CSV table of C-alpha atoms and ligand atoms in Angstrom, one decimal:
chain,number,residue,atom,x,y,z
A,1,UNK,CA,36.3,-120.1,-45.9
A,2,UNK,CA,38.3,-118.8,-48.8
A,3,UNK,CA,36.6,-118.4,-52.2
A,4,UNK,CA,38.7,-117.6,-55.2
A,5,UNK,CA,37.9,-116.7,-58.8
A,6,UNK,CA,40.4,-118.2,-61.3
A,7,UNK,CA,41.1,-117.1,-64.9
A,8,UNK,CA,43.1,-119.0,-67.5
A,9,UNK,CA,44.0,-117.9,-71.0
A,10,UNK,CA,47.6,-119.0,-71.5
A,11,UNK,CA,46.9,-121.2,-74.7
A,12,UNK,CA,43.7,-122.2,-76.6
A,13,UNK,CA,41.3,-122.6,-73.7
A,14,UNK,CA,39.4,-119.6,-72.1
A,15,UNK,CA,38.4,-120.6,-68.7
A,16,UNK,CA,37.0,-119.2,-65.6
A,17,UNK,CA,36.2,-120.9,-62.2
A,18,UNK,CA,35.4,-120.4,-58.6
A,19,UNK,CA,36.9,-122.6,-56.1
A,20,UNK,CA,36.2,-122.6,-52.3
A,21,UNK,CA,38.1,-123.9,-49.4
A,22,UNK,CA,35.7,-124.4,-46.4
A,23,UNK,CA,36.6,-124.1,-42.8
A,24,UNK,CA,37.3,-127.7,-42.3
A,25,UNK,CA,40.0,-127.5,-45.1
A,26,UNK,CA,37.8,-129.2,-47.8
A,27,UNK,CA,38.2,-127.8,-51.3
A,28,UNK,CA,35.1,-127.5,-53.5
A,29,UNK,CA,34.8,-126.5,-57.1
A,30,UNK,CA,31.8,-124.1,-57.3
A,31,UNK,CA,32.0,-123.6,-61.0
A,32,UNK,CA,34.5,-124.5,-63.8
A,33,UNK,CA,33.7,-123.2,-67.3
A,34,UNK,CA,36.0,-123.8,-70.2
A,35,UNK,CA,35.7,-122.7,-73.8
A,36,UNK,CA,37.8,-124.7,-76.1
A,37,UNK,CA,39.0,-122.9,-79.3
A,38,UNK,CA,39.8,-126.2,-81.0
A,39,UNK,CA,37.4,-125.4,-83.9
A,40,UNK,CA,39.0,-122.0,-84.5
A,41,UNK,CA,42.5,-123.7,-84.9
A,42,UNK,CA,41.6,-127.0,-86.5
A,43,UNK,CA,41.9,-125.7,-90.0
A,44,UNK,CA,45.5,-124.7,-89.3
A,45,UNK,CA,46.5,-128.0,-87.7
A,46,UNK,CA,47.7,-126.2,-84.5
A,47,UNK,CA,47.2,-123.2,-82.3
A,48,UNK,CA,47.5,-119.8,-84.0
A,49,UNK,CA,48.5,-117.3,-81.4
A,50,UNK,CA,46.7,-114.3,-83.0
A,51,UNK,CA,43.4,-116.1,-83.4
A,52,UNK,CA,43.8,-117.5,-79.7
A,53,UNK,CA,44.3,-113.9,-78.4
A,54,UNK,CA,41.3,-112.5,-80.2
A,55,UNK,CA,39.0,-115.4,-79.0
A,56,UNK,CA,40.1,-114.9,-75.4
A,57,UNK,CA,39.1,-111.2,-75.8
A,58,UNK,CA,35.7,-112.1,-77.1
A,59,UNK,CA,34.9,-114.9,-74.6
A,60,UNK,CA,36.5,-114.0,-71.3
A,61,UNK,CA,34.1,-111.5,-69.9
A,62,UNK,CA,31.1,-113.8,-70.6
A,63,UNK,CA,32.9,-116.8,-69.0
A,64,UNK,CA,33.7,-114.9,-65.8
A,65,UNK,CA,30.1,-113.9,-65.5
A,66,UNK,CA,29.1,-117.5,-66.2
A,67,UNK,CA,31.5,-118.9,-63.5
A,68,UNK,CA,30.2,-116.4,-60.9
A,69,UNK,CA,26.6,-117.1,-61.8
A,70,UNK,CA,27.1,-120.8,-61.6
A,71,UNK,CA,28.7,-120.5,-58.2
A,72,UNK,CA,25.8,-118.1,-57.3
A,73,UNK,CA,28.2,-115.4,-56.2
A,74,UNK,CA,29.0,-111.9,-57.3
A,75,UNK,CA,32.4,-110.6,-57.5
A,76,UNK,CA,32.2,-108.8,-54.0
A,77,UNK,CA,31.9,-112.2,-52.4
A,78,UNK,CA,35.2,-113.7,-53.6
A,79,UNK,CA,38.3,-113.3,-51.6
A,80,UNK,CA,40.7,-113.0,-54.5
A,81,UNK,CA,41.2,-113.2,-58.2
A,82,UNK,CA,43.9,-115.6,-59.5
A,83,UNK,CA,44.9,-115.4,-63.0
A,84,UNK,CA,47.6,-117.2,-65.1
A,85,UNK,CA,50.5,-114.8,-65.6
A,86,UNK,CA,52.7,-117.3,-67.7
A,87,UNK,CA,54.1,-119.3,-69.2
A,88,UNK,CA,52.2,-119.4,-72.4
A,89,UNK,CA,51.2,-117.4,-75.5
A,90,UNK,CA,51.8,-113.7,-74.7
A,91,UNK,CA,48.6,-112.3,-76.3
A,92,UNK,CA,46.4,-114.7,-74.2
A,93,UNK,CA,48.3,-114.0,-71.1
A,94,UNK,CA,47.9,-110.3,-71.5
A,95,UNK,CA,44.1,-110.7,-72.1
A,96,UNK,CA,43.7,-112.8,-68.8
A,97,UNK,CA,46.0,-110.9,-66.6
A,98,UNK,CA,44.8,-107.4,-67.6
A,99,UNK,CA,41.1,-108.5,-67.1
A,100,UNK,CA,42.1,-109.8,-63.7
A,101,UNK,CA,43.9,-106.5,-62.9
A,102,UNK,CA,41.0,-104.4,-63.9
A,103,UNK,CA,38.6,-106.5,-61.8
A,104,UNK,CA,40.9,-106.4,-58.9
A,105,UNK,CA,41.4,-102.6,-59.0
A,106,UNK,CA,37.6,-102.1,-59.4
A,107,UNK,CA,36.6,-104.4,-56.6
A,108,UNK,CA,39.5,-104.0,-54.2
A,109,UNK,CA,40.2,-107.7,-54.1
A,110,UNK,CA,43.6,-109.0,-54.1
A,111,UNK,CA,45.2,-110.2,-57.3
A,112,UNK,CA,47.2,-113.4,-57.3
A,113,UNK,CA,49.3,-114.0,-60.5
A,114,UNK,CA,49.7,-117.7,-61.0
A,115,UNK,CA,52.2,-119.8,-62.8
A,116,UNK,CA,50.2,-122.1,-65.1
A,117,UNK,CA,52.6,-125.0,-64.3
A,118,UNK,CA,52.0,-124.6,-60.7
A,119,UNK,CA,48.3,-124.9,-61.4
A,120,UNK,CA,48.9,-128.3,-63.0
A,121,UNK,CA,51.4,-129.1,-60.2
A,122,UNK,CA,48.9,-128.5,-57.3
A,123,UNK,CA,45.7,-129.8,-58.9
A,124,UNK,CA,46.2,-133.2,-57.2
A,125,UNK,CA,45.7,-131.6,-53.8
A,126,UNK,CA,42.4,-130.1,-55.0
A,127,UNK,CA,41.1,-133.5,-56.1
A,128,UNK,CA,42.9,-136.0,-53.9
A,129,UNK,CA,44.4,-136.0,-50.4
A,130,UNK,CA,48.1,-135.7,-51.4
A,131,UNK,CA,50.7,-134.5,-49.1
A,132,UNK,CA,54.2,-133.0,-50.0
A,133,UNK,CA,56.5,-134.2,-51.3
A,134,UNK,CA,55.3,-135.8,-54.5
A,135,UNK,CA,56.5,-136.3,-58.0
A,136,UNK,CA,54.7,-134.7,-60.9
A,137,UNK,CA,54.8,-135.8,-64.5
A,138,UNK,CA,53.3,-133.1,-66.7
A,139,UNK,CA,52.6,-134.2,-70.3
A,140,UNK,CA,50.7,-131.6,-72.5
A,141,UNK,CA,50.9,-130.1,-75.9
A,142,UNK,CA,53.5,-127.5,-74.5
A,143,UNK,CA,55.1,-129.3,-71.8
A,144,UNK,CA,56.8,-132.6,-70.8
A,145,UNK,CA,58.4,-132.4,-67.5
A,146,UNK,CA,59.2,-134.3,-64.3
A,147,UNK,CA,59.0,-132.0,-61.2
A,148,UNK,CA,59.6,-132.7,-57.6
A,149,UNK,CA,56.9,-130.9,-55.7
A,150,UNK,CA,58.3,-130.2,-52.2
A,151,UNK,CA,55.6,-127.6,-51.3
A,152,UNK,CA,53.7,-124.6,-52.6
A,153,UNK,CA,56.3,-122.5,-54.5
A,154,UNK,CA,59.0,-125.1,-53.9
A,155,UNK,CA,59.7,-127.1,-57.1
A,156,UNK,CA,62.8,-128.9,-58.6
A,157,UNK,CA,62.8,-129.9,-62.2
A,158,UNK,CA,64.3,-133.3,-62.8
A,159,UNK,CA,63.5,-133.7,-66.5
A,160,UNK,CA,62.2,-131.9,-69.5
A,161,UNK,CA,62.0,-132.5,-73.2
A,162,UNK,CA,65.0,-131.4,-75.3
A,163,UNK,CA,62.8,-130.9,-78.3
A,164,UNK,CA,59.1,-131.6,-78.9
A,165,UNK,CA,56.5,-131.9,-76.0
A,166,UNK,CA,54.8,-135.2,-75.8
A,167,UNK,CA,51.4,-133.8,-77.0
A,168,UNK,CA,53.2,-132.2,-79.8
A,169,UNK,CA,54.7,-135.4,-80.9
A,170,UNK,CA,51.2,-137.1,-80.9
A,171,UNK,CA,49.8,-134.0,-82.9
A,172,UNK,CA,52.7,-134.0,-85.5
A,173,UNK,CA,52.4,-137.8,-86.1
A,174,UNK,CA,48.6,-137.4,-86.5
A,175,UNK,CA,49.2,-134.6,-89.1
A,176,UNK,CA,51.6,-136.5,-91.1
A,177,UNK,CA,49.2,-139.5,-91.2
A,178,UNK,CA,46.4,-137.3,-92.2
A,179,UNK,CA,44.4,-137.7,-88.9
A,180,UNK,CA,42.5,-134.5,-87.7
A,181,UNK,CA,43.7,-132.1,-85.1
A,182,UNK,CA,44.1,-132.4,-82.1
A,183,UNK,CA,46.1,-135.6,-82.9
A,184,UNK,CA,46.5,-137.4,-79.4
A,185,UNK,CA,42.9,-138.7,-79.2
A,186,UNK,CA,42.9,-139.8,-82.8
A,187,UNK,CA,46.3,-141.5,-82.7
A,188,UNK,CA,45.1,-143.4,-79.5
A,189,UNK,CA,42.0,-144.5,-81.3
A,190,UNK,CA,43.8,-145.8,-84.3
A,191,UNK,CA,46.5,-147.4,-82.0
A,192,UNK,CA,43.8,-149.4,-80.3
A,193,UNK,CA,43.2,-151.4,-83.5
A,194,UNK,CA,46.7,-151.5,-84.9
A,195,UNK,CA,49.6,-154.0,-84.6
A,196,UNK,CA,52.2,-152.4,-82.2
A,197,UNK,CA,54.9,-154.9,-83.3
A,198,UNK,CA,54.9,-154.0,-87.0
A,199,UNK,CA,57.3,-151.1,-86.9
A,200,UNK,CA,60.3,-150.6,-84.5
A,201,UNK,CA,60.6,-147.0,-83.7
A,202,UNK,CA,63.5,-145.5,-81.7
A,203,UNK,CA,63.4,-145.1,-77.9
A,204,UNK,CA,65.3,-141.8,-77.8
A,205,UNK,CA,67.9,-141.2,-75.1
A,206,UNK,CA,67.6,-144.6,-73.9
A,207,UNK,CA,70.3,-145.8,-71.7
A,208,UNK,CA,71.5,-142.2,-71.1
A,209,UNK,CA,71.9,-141.3,-67.3
A,210,UNK,CA,69.9,-138.2,-67.6
A,211,UNK,CA,66.2,-138.1,-67.0
A,212,UNK,CA,65.2,-135.9,-69.9
A,213,UNK,CA,63.0,-136.8,-72.8
A,214,UNK,CA,63.3,-136.4,-76.6
A,215,UNK,CA,60.6,-137.0,-79.2
A,216,UNK,CA,61.7,-135.4,-82.5
A,217,UNK,CA,63.6,-138.5,-83.7
A,218,UNK,CA,60.7,-140.6,-83.1
A,219,UNK,CA,58.6,-138.3,-85.3
A,220,UNK,CA,61.2,-138.4,-88.1
A,221,UNK,CA,61.1,-142.2,-87.8
A,222,UNK,CA,57.4,-142.2,-88.2
A,223,UNK,CA,57.7,-140.0,-91.3
A,224,UNK,CA,60.2,-142.3,-92.9
A,225,UNK,CA,58.2,-145.4,-92.2
A,226,UNK,CA,55.1,-143.7,-93.6
A,227,UNK,CA,56.7,-142.4,-96.8
A,228,UNK,CA,58.4,-145.8,-97.4
A,229,UNK,CA,55.1,-147.6,-97.7
A,230,UNK,CA,52.9,-144.7,-99.0
A,231,UNK,CA,50.0,-144.7,-100.0
A,232,UNK,CA,48.9,-145.8,-96.6
A,233,UNK,CA,45.9,-148.1,-96.1
A,234,UNK,CA,43.7,-147.8,-93.1
A,235,UNK,CA,45.6,-150.7,-91.6
A,236,UNK,CA,49.0,-149.1,-92.2
A,237,UNK,CA,47.8,-146.0,-90.3
A,238,UNK,CA,46.5,-148.0,-87.4
A,239,UNK,CA,49.9,-150.1,-87.2
A,240,UNK,CA,52.0,-147.0,-87.3
A,241,UNK,CA,50.0,-145.3,-84.6
A,242,UNK,CA,50.1,-148.5,-82.5
A,243,UNK,CA,53.9,-148.8,-82.9
A,244,UNK,CA,54.4,-145.1,-82.2
A,245,UNK,CA,52.3,-145.3,-79.0
A,246,UNK,CA,54.3,-148.3,-78.0
A,247,UNK,CA,57.6,-146.5,-78.4
A,248,UNK,CA,56.1,-143.6,-76.2
A,249,UNK,CA,54.9,-146.0,-73.4
A,250,UNK,CA,58.2,-147.9,-73.3
A,251,UNK,CA,60.1,-144.7,-73.2
A,252,UNK,CA,58.0,-143.2,-70.4
A,253,UNK,CA,58.3,-146.5,-68.4
A,254,UNK,CA,62.1,-146.3,-68.7
A,255,UNK,CA,62.5,-142.5,-68.1
A,256,UNK,CA,59.8,-142.0,-65.5
A,257,UNK,CA,60.8,-145.2,-63.8
A,258,UNK,CA,64.2,-143.9,-63.1
A,259,UNK,CA,62.7,-140.7,-61.7
A,260,UNK,CA,60.6,-142.9,-59.4
A,261,UNK,CA,63.8,-144.7,-58.3
A,262,UNK,CA,65.4,-141.3,-57.5
A,263,UNK,CA,62.4,-140.1,-55.6
A,264,UNK,CA,62.3,-143.4,-53.4
A,265,UNK,CA,66.1,-143.0,-52.7
A,266,UNK,CA,65.6,-139.4,-51.8
A,267,UNK,CA,62.6,-140.0,-49.4
A,268,UNK,CA,63.0,-143.5,-48.1
A,269,UNK,CA,60.7,-142.7,-45.1
A,270,UNK,CA,57.8,-141.2,-47.1
A,271,UNK,CA,55.3,-144.1,-47.0
A,272,UNK,CA,52.4,-142.6,-49.0
A,273,UNK,CA,54.6,-141.5,-51.8
A,274,UNK,CA,52.8,-140.5,-55.1
A,275,UNK,CA,53.2,-139.8,-58.8
A,276,UNK,CA,50.8,-137.2,-59.9
A,277,UNK,CA,50.1,-137.0,-63.7
A,278,UNK,CA,48.7,-133.8,-65.3
A,279,UNK,CA,48.3,-132.3,-68.9
A,280,UNK,CA,46.1,-133.3,-71.8
A,281,UNK,CA,48.2,-136.4,-72.7
A,282,UNK,CA,47.3,-137.9,-69.3
A,283,UNK,CA,43.9,-138.7,-71.1
A,284,UNK,CA,45.6,-141.4,-72.9
A,285,UNK,CA,44.6,-144.8,-71.5
A,286,UNK,CA,47.8,-146.7,-72.7
A,287,UNK,CA,49.9,-144.2,-71.0
A,288,UNK,CA,47.9,-144.3,-67.8
A,289,UNK,CA,48.1,-148.2,-67.7
A,290,UNK,CA,51.9,-147.9,-68.2
A,291,UNK,CA,52.2,-145.5,-65.3
A,292,UNK,CA,49.9,-147.5,-63.1
A,293,UNK,CA,52.1,-150.6,-63.5
A,294,UNK,CA,55.3,-148.5,-62.9
A,295,UNK,CA,53.8,-147.0,-59.7
A,296,UNK,CA,52.9,-150.5,-58.4
A,297,UNK,CA,56.3,-151.7,-59.1
A,298,UNK,CA,57.8,-148.9,-57.1
A,299,UNK,CA,55.3,-149.1,-54.3
A,300,UNK,CA,53.9,-145.6,-55.2
A,301,UNK,CA,50.4,-144.2,-55.6
A,302,UNK,CA,49.4,-142.9,-59.0
A,303,UNK,CA,47.1,-139.9,-58.9
A,304,UNK,CA,45.5,-138.9,-62.1
A,305,UNK,CA,42.9,-136.2,-61.6
A,306,UNK,CA,39.8,-136.2,-63.9
A,307,UNK,CA,40.6,-135.5,-67.5
A,308,UNK,CA,38.8,-132.1,-67.3
A,309,UNK,CA,41.2,-131.0,-64.5
A,310,UNK,CA,44.2,-132.5,-66.2
A,311,UNK,CA,43.8,-130.5,-69.3
A,312,UNK,CA,43.8,-126.6,-69.2
A,313,UNK,CA,41.1,-125.1,-66.9
A,314,UNK,CA,40.7,-122.3,-64.4
A,315,UNK,CA,39.9,-124.4,-61.3
A,316,UNK,CA,43.5,-125.3,-61.1
A,317,UNK,CA,44.5,-121.6,-61.2
A,318,UNK,CA,41.9,-120.7,-58.6
A,319,UNK,CA,43.2,-123.6,-56.5
A,320,UNK,CA,46.8,-122.5,-56.8
A,321,UNK,CA,45.6,-119.0,-55.8
A,322,UNK,CA,44.0,-120.5,-52.6
A,323,UNK,CA,47.2,-122.5,-51.9
A,324,UNK,CA,49.3,-119.4,-52.4
A,325,UNK,CA,47.0,-117.2,-50.1
A,326,UNK,CA,47.0,-119.7,-47.2
A,327,UNK,CA,50.7,-120.3,-47.4
A,328,UNK,CA,51.3,-116.4,-47.4
A,329,UNK,CA,53.2,-116.6,-50.6
A,330,UNK,CA,51.8,-113.7,-52.5
A,331,UNK,CA,53.8,-111.8,-55.2
A,332,UNK,CA,55.1,-108.5,-53.6
A,333,UNK,CA,53.5,-106.1,-56.1
A,334,UNK,CA,50.9,-108.1,-58.1
A,335,UNK,CA,49.4,-105.2,-59.9
A,336,UNK,CA,52.8,-104.4,-61.4
A,337,UNK,CA,53.5,-107.9,-62.6
A,338,UNK,CA,53.8,-108.4,-66.3
A,339,UNK,CA,52.8,-111.5,-68.0
A,340,UNK,CA,55.7,-113.9,-68.7
A,341,UNK,CA,55.7,-116.2,-71.9
A,342,UNK,CA,58.6,-118.1,-70.3
A,343,UNK,CA,58.4,-118.8,-66.6
A,344,UNK,CA,60.0,-122.0,-65.4
A,345,UNK,CA,58.6,-123.4,-62.1
A,346,UNK,CA,62.2,-124.1,-61.0
A,347,UNK,CA,63.8,-120.8,-61.7
A,348,UNK,CA,67.2,-122.3,-60.6
A,349,UNK,CA,67.1,-125.2,-63.1
A,350,UNK,CA,70.1,-125.4,-65.4
A,351,UNK,CA,69.4,-125.1,-69.2
A,352,UNK,CA,68.7,-128.5,-70.7
A,353,UNK,CA,71.6,-129.9,-72.7
A,354,UNK,CA,70.8,-130.3,-76.3
A,355,UNK,CA,67.6,-128.0,-76.2
A,356,UNK,CA,69.6,-125.2,-78.0
A,357,UNK,CA,68.0,-122.8,-75.5
A,358,UNK,CA,70.1,-120.3,-73.7
A,359,UNK,CA,67.9,-120.1,-70.6
A,360,UNK,CA,66.0,-122.8,-68.8
A,361,UNK,CA,62.9,-124.0,-70.8
A,362,UNK,CA,59.6,-123.2,-69.2
B,401,KG4,O1,46.9,-129.8,-71.6
B,401,KG4,P1,46.3,-129.7,-72.8
B,401,KG4,O2,44.8,-129.9,-72.9
B,401,KG4,O3,46.5,-128.4,-73.5
B,401,KG4,C1,47.9,-127.7,-73.7
B,401,KG4,O4,48.9,-128.5,-74.0
B,401,KG4,O5,47.8,-126.6,-73.7
B,401,KG4,O6,47.0,-130.8,-73.8
B,401,KG4,C2,46.7,-131.0,-75.1
B,401,KG4,C3,47.5,-132.0,-75.7
B,401,KG4,C4,47.5,-132.1,-77.2
B,401,KG4,O7,48.7,-132.2,-77.7
B,401,KG4,C5,46.6,-133.4,-77.5
B,401,KG4,O8,47.0,-133.9,-78.7
B,401,KG4,C6,47.2,-134.2,-76.3
B,401,KG4,O9,47.2,-133.3,-75.2
B,401,KG4,N1,46.2,-135.3,-76.0
B,401,KG4,C7,46.4,-136.7,-76.1
B,401,KG4,C8,45.2,-137.3,-75.8
B,401,KG4,N2,44.3,-136.4,-75.6
B,401,KG4,C9,44.9,-135.1,-75.6
B,401,KG4,N3,47.6,-137.2,-76.4
B,401,KG4,C10,47.5,-138.6,-76.4
B,401,KG4,N4,46.4,-139.4,-76.2
B,401,KG4,C11,45.4,-138.7,-75.9
B,401,KG4,N5,44.2,-139.5,-75.6
B,402,ZN,ZN1,48.6,-126.6,-69.4
């Protein structure tokens, strides 16, 4: 039996959780508490790093206590403390990692620094029986990536966005249409009653051999369409949202479809192959339906963990800690590890052409 305390503070959710792996190898979430800061940031239309860091400081101790209480455990009962060490907003990362370090040094428990993206990448093994290798589509407010997951700590990035993350594209579109933050769920709601064929928005990078994504051109096209017909009626807003969402689903179908082709060609003998989807945008039903159809066509399984475990949470961090512990993959001097605002899962990945970044994008 392994019991792991997890701490997550990399963006605008403060979270703590205890996850156990019983002797028969079955994982169990004993507690999973998340405090969203959405209300603190809503007035600014996006996450304000300073406000986020302060809110983490105020909430974290209480959340850790609540997670232990709910699991009916004390700190001395856990086998390790896993905390997100990056990538993310540096202020929040410092709060979470330093708290974990203090608790580890006071209790003598091992500290396991975890890459936030690895947490997302391994969640499917907490919720479903998924064997390596599999393909991960991570779509959140900060990340849009396709990653080949070969094993714990063994990742190859196949695609990333050269500009906006997918969730960011939803949020920016919502903002320019006057819809409240966070935009994704509101755009989806509007899209459901709109006419998706009214506007033709671009499908960026379509036809290019690379597997990367680009969403900023789409956002610009939405802005131009909106200003051309302003002031917008309620139906105009719904039609723009529906047309925007259609451009997104078609783009994903084309891009992700080619990643699935590549996976099938690389692993022709893997019969139970799977596409795992993670990140807050995975809540979108139209996107889920698109991926479902795509997977069926490729003879692959689509695994979408429950929404609460797709968006940011600490159970995924505790679980990644357990996976690392049992794989014997601990960082050499965890107490000396500094938080990293950028920390790509695939450290060897080449910089993304067109991203304007010197290093690989996290
Ligand atoms: O993973 P997540 O909870 O947090 C971070 O990115 O840190 O993802 C949040 C993102 C936001 O951009 C939000 O607008 C988007 O996920 N999102 C959605 C939906 N629900 C959340 N995007 C599209 N459709 C949704 N239903
Ligand atoms: Zn995340």
